[in-house]
Every structure is written in C-alpha cells, then in structure tokens.
mmCIF file of C-alpha atoms and ligand atoms in Angstrom:
data_model
loop_
_atom_site.group_PDB
_atom_site.id
_atom_site.type_symbol
_atom_site.label_atom_id
_atom_site.label_comp_id
_atom_site.label_asym_id
_atom_site.label_seq_id
_atom_site.Cartn_x
_atom_site.Cartn_y
_atom_site.Cartn_z
ATOM 1 C CA UNK A 105 84.392 111.491 22.534
ATOM 2 C CA UNK A 106 85.397 110.007 25.928
ATOM 3 C CA UNK A 107 83.834 111.626 29.183
ATOM 4 C CA UNK A 108 87.212 111.154 30.785
ATOM 5 C CA UNK A 109 90.547 110.491 29.061
ATOM 6 C CA UNK A 110 93.615 110.197 31.167
ATOM 7 C CA UNK A 111 96.828 109.624 29.714
ATOM 8 C CA UNK A 112 100.066 109.080 31.674
ATOM 9 C CA UNK A 113 98.559 111.276 34.535
ATOM 10 C CA UNK A 114 101.152 111.992 37.526
ATOM 11 C CA UNK A 115 100.453 114.136 40.512
ATOM 12 C CA UNK A 116 103.445 114.909 42.647
ATOM 13 C CA UNK A 117 103.199 116.727 46.148
ATOM 14 C CA UNK A 118 105.565 118.591 48.078
ATOM 15 C CA UNK A 119 109.165 117.492 47.568
ATOM 16 C CA UNK A 120 108.083 115.240 44.663
ATOM 17 C CA UNK A 121 106.315 112.230 46.371
ATOM 18 C CA UNK A 122 104.013 110.862 43.768
ATOM 19 C CA UNK A 123 100.434 110.282 44.859
ATOM 20 C CA UNK A 124 99.239 109.372 41.548
ATOM 21 C CA UNK A 125 101.816 107.901 38.911
ATOM 22 C CA UNK A 126 101.181 107.415 35.211
ATOM 23 C CA UNK A 127 97.509 106.639 35.308
ATOM 24 C CA UNK A 128 95.810 105.790 31.999
ATOM 25 C CA UNK A 129 91.985 105.598 32.176
ATOM 26 C CA UNK A 130 89.088 106.047 29.972
ATOM 27 C CA UNK A 131 85.617 106.375 31.149
ATOM 28 C CA UNK A 132 82.577 106.802 28.703
ATOM 29 C CA UNK A 133 79.325 108.481 29.342
ATOM 30 C CA UNK A 134 76.996 106.583 31.609
ATOM 31 C CA UNK A 135 79.626 104.075 32.905
ATOM 32 C CA UNK A 136 79.752 102.959 36.523
ATOM 33 C CA UNK A 137 83.234 102.405 38.026
ATOM 34 C CA UNK A 138 84.250 101.396 41.390
ATOM 35 C CA UNK A 139 87.762 102.297 42.457
ATOM 36 C CA UNK A 140 89.211 99.956 45.234
ATOM 37 C CA UNK A 141 92.691 99.659 46.991
ATOM 38 C CA UNK A 142 94.555 100.338 50.229
ATOM 39 C CA UNK A 143 94.770 103.689 52.125
ATOM 40 C CA UNK A 144 97.140 105.980 50.586
ATOM 41 C CA UNK A 145 96.873 104.409 47.216
ATOM 42 C CA UNK A 146 95.863 107.625 45.605
ATOM 43 C CA UNK A 147 92.119 107.292 45.215
ATOM 44 C CA UNK A 148 91.175 110.591 46.654
ATOM 45 C CA UNK A 149 93.931 112.356 44.801
ATOM 46 C CA UNK A 150 92.561 110.799 41.669
ATOM 47 C CA UNK A 151 89.133 112.147 42.536
ATOM 48 C CA UNK A 152 90.435 115.646 43.125
ATOM 49 C CA UNK A 153 92.131 115.355 39.656
ATOM 50 C CA UNK A 154 88.771 114.132 38.081
ATOM 51 C CA UNK A 155 86.825 117.195 39.575
ATOM 52 C CA UNK A 156 89.422 119.655 38.611
ATOM 53 C CA UNK A 157 90.345 120.700 42.328
ATOM 54 C CA UNK A 158 93.892 119.421 41.429
ATOM 55 C CA UNK A 159 95.782 119.626 38.106
ATOM 56 C CA UNK A 160 97.972 116.807 36.892
ATOM 57 C CA UNK A 161 101.818 117.416 37.426
ATOM 58 C CA UNK A 162 102.440 115.744 34.125
ATOM 59 C CA UNK A 163 100.301 113.787 31.677
ATOM 60 C CA UNK A 164 96.974 114.588 30.052
ATOM 61 C CA UNK A 165 93.593 114.630 31.452
ATOM 62 C CA UNK A 166 90.609 115.501 29.119
ATOM 63 C CA UNK A 167 87.086 115.832 30.161
ATOM 64 C CA UNK A 168 84.519 115.641 27.120
ATOM 65 C CA UNK A 169 87.542 116.550 24.859
ATOM 66 C CA UNK A 170 88.626 119.579 26.897
ATOM 67 C CA UNK A 171 92.208 119.260 28.222
ATOM 68 C CA UNK A 172 91.863 120.473 31.745
ATOM 69 C CA UNK A 173 95.259 122.066 31.897
ATOM 70 C CA UNK A 174 93.756 124.637 29.351
ATOM 71 C CA UNK A 175 90.728 125.375 31.259
ATOM 72 C CA UNK A 176 90.424 128.672 33.126
ATOM 73 C CA UNK A 177 87.674 131.043 34.317
ATOM 74 C CA UNK A 178 84.088 130.500 33.093
ATOM 75 C CA UNK A 179 84.950 127.548 31.026
ATOM 76 C CA UNK A 180 86.559 125.741 34.032
ATOM 77 C CA UNK A 181 83.385 126.657 36.226
ATOM 78 C CA UNK A 182 81.193 125.146 33.474
ATOM 79 C CA UNK A 183 83.214 121.964 33.251
ATOM 80 C CA UNK A 184 83.180 121.737 37.082
ATOM 81 C CA UNK A 185 79.549 122.267 37.412
ATOM 82 C CA UNK A 186 78.862 119.202 35.460
ATOM 83 C CA UNK A 187 80.744 117.040 37.999
ATOM 84 C CA UNK A 188 79.094 116.285 41.221
ATOM 85 C CA UNK A 189 81.165 115.041 44.054
ATOM 86 C CA UNK A 190 80.038 113.282 47.198
ATOM 87 C CA UNK A 191 82.674 113.051 49.985
ATOM 88 C CA UNK A 192 82.980 110.532 52.854
ATOM 89 C CA UNK A 193 82.624 113.670 55.258
ATOM 90 C CA UNK A 194 79.704 114.807 52.969
ATOM 91 C CA UNK A 195 80.682 118.515 53.368
ATOM 92 C CA UNK A 196 77.222 119.762 54.378
ATOM 93 C CA UNK A 197 76.850 122.966 56.574
ATOM 94 C CA UNK A 198 75.617 121.332 59.846
ATOM 95 C CA UNK A 199 73.685 124.323 61.297
ATOM 96 C CA UNK A 200 71.662 124.903 58.049
ATOM 97 C CA UNK A 201 68.350 123.524 57.339
ATOM 98 C CA UNK A 202 68.474 120.419 55.036
ATOM 99 C CA UNK A 203 66.663 122.490 52.289
ATOM 100 C CA UNK A 204 69.561 125.004 52.157
ATOM 101 C CA UNK A 205 72.282 122.328 51.882
ATOM 102 C CA UNK A 206 70.401 120.558 49.159
ATOM 103 C CA UNK A 207 69.863 123.817 47.203
ATOM 104 C CA UNK A 208 73.504 124.821 47.567
ATOM 105 C CA UNK A 209 73.853 122.032 44.778
ATOM 106 C CA UNK A 210 73.110 124.949 42.365
ATOM 107 C CA UNK A 211 75.896 127.281 43.571
ATOM 108 C CA UNK A 212 78.189 126.191 40.634
ATOM 109 C CA UNK A 213 75.362 127.094 38.213
ATOM 110 C CA UNK A 214 74.130 130.578 39.622
ATOM 111 C CA UNK A 215 75.548 133.822 40.673
ATOM 112 C CA UNK A 216 76.003 133.863 44.459
ATOM 113 C CA UNK A 217 73.278 136.359 44.666
ATOM 114 C CA UNK A 218 70.704 134.374 42.808
ATOM 115 C CA UNK A 219 71.669 131.334 44.830
ATOM 116 C CA UNK A 220 70.999 133.126 48.071
ATOM 117 C CA UNK A 221 67.879 134.816 46.878
ATOM 118 C CA UNK A 222 66.705 131.566 45.506
ATOM 119 C CA UNK A 223 66.558 129.944 49.008
ATOM 120 C CA UNK A 224 63.093 131.303 49.491
ATOM 121 C CA UNK A 225 61.499 130.652 46.317
ATOM 122 C CA UNK A 226 58.597 128.067 46.352
ATOM 123 C CA UNK A 227 59.962 126.454 42.876
ATOM 124 C CA UNK A 228 63.182 125.797 44.478
ATOM 125 C CA UNK A 229 61.582 124.482 47.617
ATOM 126 C CA UNK A 230 59.686 122.091 45.279
ATOM 127 C CA UNK A 231 63.117 121.156 43.631
ATOM 128 C CA UNK A 232 64.547 120.269 46.986
ATOM 129 C CA UNK A 233 61.585 118.386 47.958
ATOM 130 C CA UNK A 234 61.725 116.279 44.733
ATOM 131 C CA UNK A 235 65.238 115.538 45.302
ATOM 132 C CA UNK A 236 64.872 114.508 49.023
ATOM 133 C CA UNK A 237 61.830 112.419 47.871
ATOM 134 C CA UNK A 238 64.278 110.521 45.574
ATOM 135 C CA UNK A 239 66.700 109.789 48.319
ATOM 136 C CA UNK A 240 63.838 108.765 50.720
ATOM 137 C CA UNK A 241 63.807 111.572 53.333
ATOM 138 C CA UNK A 242 61.301 114.198 52.122
ATOM 139 C CA UNK A 243 59.943 114.919 55.426
ATOM 140 C CA UNK A 244 63.349 116.125 56.789
ATOM 141 C CA UNK A 245 63.364 119.026 54.323
ATOM 142 C CA UNK A 246 63.053 121.896 57.128
ATOM 143 C CA UNK A 247 65.058 120.093 59.801
ATOM 144 C CA UNK A 248 68.425 121.310 60.770
ATOM 145 C CA UNK A 249 71.015 119.206 59.013
ATOM 146 C CA UNK A 250 72.918 118.216 62.136
ATOM 147 C CA UNK A 251 69.754 116.711 63.535
ATOM 148 C CA UNK A 252 69.876 114.015 61.122
ATOM 149 C CA UNK A 253 71.794 110.686 61.385
ATOM 150 C CA UNK A 254 74.983 110.090 59.533
ATOM 151 C CA UNK A 255 73.175 107.908 56.760
ATOM 152 C CA UNK A 256 70.529 110.700 56.401
ATOM 153 C CA UNK A 257 73.061 113.365 55.929
ATOM 154 C CA UNK A 258 74.801 111.202 53.356
ATOM 155 C CA UNK A 259 71.352 111.200 51.631
ATOM 156 C CA UNK A 260 71.252 115.084 51.936
ATOM 157 C CA UNK A 261 74.663 115.194 50.109
ATOM 158 C CA UNK A 262 73.218 112.775 47.327
ATOM 159 C CA UNK A 263 70.155 115.130 46.914
ATOM 160 C CA UNK A 264 72.455 118.056 46.548
ATOM 161 C CA UNK A 265 74.111 116.362 43.768
ATOM 162 C CA UNK A 266 70.797 115.525 42.303
ATOM 163 C CA UNK A 267 69.847 119.337 42.307
ATOM 164 C CA UNK A 268 73.254 120.094 40.738
ATOM 165 C CA UNK A 269 72.206 117.540 38.037
ATOM 166 C CA UNK A 270 75.811 116.893 36.824
ATOM 167 C CA UNK A 271 76.903 114.603 33.894
ATOM 168 C CA UNK A 272 79.342 112.750 36.366
ATOM 169 C CA UNK A 273 78.802 111.692 39.864
ATOM 170 C CA UNK A 274 82.183 111.234 41.750
ATOM 171 C CA UNK A 275 81.765 109.524 45.300
ATOM 172 C CA UNK A 276 84.762 109.267 47.426
ATOM 173 C CA UNK A 277 84.188 106.682 50.069
ATOM 174 C CA UNK A 278 80.396 107.549 50.221
ATOM 175 C CA UNK A 279 79.462 104.916 52.756
ATOM 176 C CA UNK A 280 82.390 104.653 55.004
ATOM 177 C CA UNK A 281 80.786 106.489 57.772
ATOM 178 C CA UNK A 282 77.458 104.418 57.802
ATOM 179 C CA UNK A 283 76.467 100.996 58.937
ATOM 180 C CA UNK A 284 76.635 98.099 56.427
ATOM 181 C CA UNK A 285 72.924 97.770 55.773
ATOM 182 C CA UNK A 286 72.591 101.427 55.044
ATOM 183 C CA UNK A 287 75.710 101.324 53.075
ATOM 184 C CA UNK A 288 74.229 98.830 50.685
ATOM 185 C CA UNK A 289 70.911 101.132 50.504
ATOM 186 C CA UNK A 290 72.958 104.128 49.568
ATOM 187 C CA UNK A 291 75.308 102.405 47.009
ATOM 188 C CA UNK A 292 71.934 101.127 45.444
ATOM 189 C CA UNK A 293 70.709 104.590 45.308
ATOM 190 C CA UNK A 294 73.783 105.780 43.575
ATOM 191 C CA UNK A 295 73.417 103.098 41.081
ATOM 192 C CA UNK A 296 69.927 103.782 40.411
ATOM 193 C CA UNK A 297 70.457 107.555 40.007
ATOM 194 C CA UNK A 298 73.429 106.688 37.309
ATOM 195 C CA UNK A 299 71.198 104.246 35.599
ATOM 196 C CA UNK A 300 67.868 106.234 35.398
ATOM 197 C CA UNK A 301 69.643 109.669 34.522
ATOM 198 C CA UNK A 302 72.438 108.073 32.379
ATOM 199 C CA UNK A 303 74.912 109.800 34.481
ATOM 200 C CA UNK A 304 78.487 108.355 34.909
ATOM 201 C CA UNK A 305 79.252 107.122 38.410
ATOM 202 C CA UNK A 306 82.951 106.716 39.728
ATOM 203 C CA UNK A 307 82.917 105.620 43.432
ATOM 204 C CA UNK A 308 85.796 104.514 45.616
ATOM 205 C CA UNK A 309 84.499 101.890 48.034
ATOM 206 C CA UNK A 310 86.147 100.635 51.228
ATOM 207 C CA UNK A 311 83.945 97.437 50.959
ATOM 208 C CA UNK A 312 85.076 95.065 48.043
ATOM 209 C CA UNK A 313 81.809 93.137 48.484
ATOM 210 C CA UNK A 314 79.734 96.296 47.645
ATOM 211 C CA UNK A 315 82.112 97.150 44.723
ATOM 212 C CA UNK A 316 81.907 93.650 43.063
ATOM 213 C CA UNK A 317 78.064 93.452 43.883
ATOM 214 C CA UNK A 318 77.045 96.645 42.243
ATOM 215 C CA UNK A 319 79.590 97.767 39.599
ATOM 216 C CA UNK A 320 80.375 96.292 36.199
ATOM 217 C CA UNK A 321 83.903 97.641 36.116
ATOM 218 C CA UNK A 322 86.395 97.627 39.036
ATOM 219 C CA UNK A 323 89.601 99.541 38.899
ATOM 220 C CA UNK A 324 92.249 98.493 41.545
ATOM 221 C CA UNK A 325 94.674 101.215 42.562
ATOM 222 C CA UNK A 326 97.890 100.577 44.413
ATOM 223 C CA UNK A 327 100.682 102.864 45.010
ATOM 224 C CA UNK A 328 99.275 105.511 42.614
ATOM 225 C CA UNK A 329 98.872 103.145 39.773
ATOM 226 C CA UNK A 330 96.176 101.129 38.016
ATOM 227 C CA UNK A 331 96.923 97.433 39.028
ATOM 228 C CA UNK A 332 93.847 96.143 37.262
ATOM 229 C CA UNK A 333 90.658 97.362 35.532
ATOM 230 C CA UNK A 334 88.398 94.252 35.155
ATOM 231 C CA UNK A 335 84.798 93.166 35.430
ATOM 232 C CA UNK A 336 83.985 91.782 38.797
ATOM 233 C CA UNK A 337 83.888 88.003 37.579
ATOM 234 C CA UNK A 338 87.447 88.424 36.520
ATOM 235 C CA UNK A 339 88.797 89.483 40.015
ATOM 236 C CA UNK A 340 90.418 86.601 41.878
ATOM 237 C CA UNK A 341 91.169 86.309 45.450
ATOM 238 C CA UNK A 342 94.905 86.370 44.282
ATOM 239 C CA UNK A 343 94.477 89.650 42.570
ATOM 240 C CA UNK A 344 92.696 91.143 45.785
ATOM 241 C CA UNK A 345 95.610 89.894 47.911
ATOM 242 C CA UNK A 346 98.209 91.444 45.560
ATOM 243 C CA UNK A 347 96.095 94.887 45.770
ATOM 244 C CA UNK A 348 95.896 94.940 49.557
ATOM 245 C CA UNK A 349 99.267 93.209 50.088
ATOM 246 C CA UNK A 350 102.220 94.638 51.802
ATOM 247 C CA UNK A 351 103.857 97.435 49.803
ATOM 248 C CA UNK A 352 107.590 97.462 49.595
ATOM 249 C CA UNK A 353 107.934 101.031 50.716
ATOM 250 C CA UNK A 354 105.718 100.433 53.816
ATOM 251 C CA UNK A 355 105.433 97.004 55.078
ATOM 252 C CA UNK A 356 102.809 97.935 57.723
ATOM 253 C CA UNK A 357 100.326 99.119 55.152
ATOM 254 C CA UNK A 358 98.253 95.930 54.747
ATOM 255 C CA UNK A 359 95.183 97.243 56.274
ATOM 256 C CA UNK A 360 92.403 97.718 53.700
ATOM 257 C CA UNK A 361 91.167 101.088 55.023
HETATM 258 N N1 LIG B 578 97.870 117.492 49.877
HETATM 259 C C1 LIG B 578 98.830 116.484 49.983
HETATM 260 N N2 LIG B 578 100.105 116.777 50.221
HETATM 261 C C2 LIG B 578 101.093 115.815 50.260
HETATM 262 N N3 LIG B 578 100.835 114.496 50.131
HETATM 263 C C3 LIG B 578 99.527 114.189 50.012
HETATM 264 C C4 LIG B 578 98.369 115.215 49.772
HETATM 265 N N4 LIG B 578 97.279 114.465 49.556
HETATM 266 C C5 LIG B 578 97.579 113.179 49.398
HETATM 267 N N5 LIG B 578 98.972 113.086 49.696
HETATM 268 C C6 LIG B 578 99.586 111.799 49.780
HETATM 269 O O1 LIG B 578 99.428 110.999 48.485
HETATM 270 C C7 LIG B 578 99.169 109.601 48.629
HETATM 271 C C8 LIG B 578 97.785 109.202 48.293
HETATM 272 O O2 LIG B 578 96.820 109.844 49.136
HETATM 273 P P1 LIG B 578 95.273 109.532 48.790
HETATM 274 O O3 LIG B 578 95.004 110.200 47.389
HETATM 275 O O4 LIG B 578 94.604 110.371 50.003
HETATM 276 O O5 LIG B 578 95.058 108.080 49.009
HETATM 277 P P2 LIG B 578 93.731 107.327 49.099
HETATM 278 O O6 LIG B 578 92.604 108.112 48.849
HETATM 279 O O7 LIG B 578 93.837 106.133 48.240
HETATM 280 O O8 LIG B 578 93.862 106.744 50.641
HETATM 281 C C9 LIG B 578 99.359 109.375 50.220
HETATM 282 O O9 LIG B 578 100.587 108.968 50.337
HETATM 283 C C10 LIG B 578 99.224 110.860 50.804
HETATM 284 O O10 LIG B 578 99.879 110.916 51.956
HETATM 285 MG MG1 LIG B 579 90.876 108.588 50.229
#
C-alpha cells in the first residue's frame, strides 16, 4: 500500500483557474522527495491537498489506501494527525513560550481540554525538552517564542512536528526565511529525522542546490503539472532551464522564487 497515491489530481480555484492539473504521484513510506519549481507552479496547493486541507476538484488522492474524498469526522482527524506540516511562516504563536508551541503538536491527538491541561504536566515538559534537544535548542524551552531568531523559530516548528510524531512530514519552503548556512543545517535536520524515524519527508525548496544535495528524488512542478520526477544525477541544466523558463501565459514569470 502506498503512503500517497495521486491519480490525475486537479484543483481548481475561483472561476476555474487550475492551480494543480492532472498530477500523478506515488510516494511510499520513508521516501524523501523534494519539490522544486517556479513561484505559482502549484507547490503549496499540492501540499494543502497532501495534508487534507484542500480536496481535489477531480481525480483521486489516497493516503495509506484511504481515498481522502471519503474521509470525514474522526477518520479525517486521524489521517490528518499522522501528517505534520512545517510552513515557511512556521505558524507559531509568537507570544507563547516555546514549550507551549512545541506541545501544541499534540492538539490533533488529544481533546482540547487535555491539550490545555497537559501544558503543566512534567511528563509533557520532558517531551518538549527532548524534542527541543533534538533540534539543538533545549535551553530555549521557557523563552517567549518571539524572542528567538527566525532559524530558532523554524527549529521550534520542527520540534512541534517531532512531538506530533506523524508518519509524514510535509515542509513547504521550510528554509526560505533563514540564511543559507542555517538553511543547510535545517534541511539536514529534517533529513536526519526522516531517516532515523522512518518518516516520509516531502519538502518544497527554493534552493535547487539544497534539493539536489540532500534528496534522492526530485519532482519538478511547472504550471500545476509534474514536469519531471528524477534522481538528482539525472537532472540536467537544460531541464532546470525548462522548469524555470518563461511560461507561455506569463512571460515575466522567470524568477525562481
Ligand atoms: N486560495 C486560492 N484562490 C485562488 N487561487 C489560488 C489560491 N491559492 C493558490 N492559487 C493560485 O494557484 C496557483 C498556484 O499557487 P501555489 O500553489 O501557491 O504555487 P507555489 O506554492 O508553487 O508558488 C497560483 O496561480 C495561485 O495564484
Ligand atoms: Mg508556495
């Protein structure tokens, strides 16, 4: 059984503009996949389909054999609790202490009451501490989140996913807001987590170099479609030029951002 099975998945917005058009993609447990492609290609929309925030307009998306169109209520919550998402704007609550943001990773698993009550239990503090230790900032546990640097906040977001302990980690431009050396460290950290805990990792990356250096499988997305799905050594400069090249509908869209 595949972790993700997408067949001809299309997502239309508004008056019928296709953000994702006819995507076929299979991802198995423990795989590490980088998504690359120009701005507006449909990467974020694809992530929102993969974490069940959006549903396909047409086509089929199965997660561990369950067709997401048929998932509702508790079943949908259970599927979603097994998917951890890290966003570019890391979606932390800035005024809360680090420990609370990290423990909010459990919100999908527990009732709201238990989640809130849990914030004071020593065992949960231990869990948060352990996760922060793994991302290299255990000493910041009781600091206010907005007192941390951008890179440290991204680590808090990763610690939150560790506490959630999902089968799949989706990371949508996880390092776009940090400097290059830190970006390298954070991507390495995500790879390590995926490897050690046998979690699938699907990450969109702005930096082609990072994608090629760390991921065994690179999926190029252009105009809502999969342009290629290859190992890094099969990706030529010509192919990258085609991926980021001018799009017929928008001749200015050549920026790889
Ligand atoms: N909620 C939305 N409503 C209408 N159009 C959207 C919405 N979200 C994304 N789009 C459009 O879908 C296309 C793909 O966007 P997106 O998935 O954000 O691409 P990427 O993440 O690759 O930059 C873009 O043309 C964008 O404007
Ligand atoms: Mg995006």
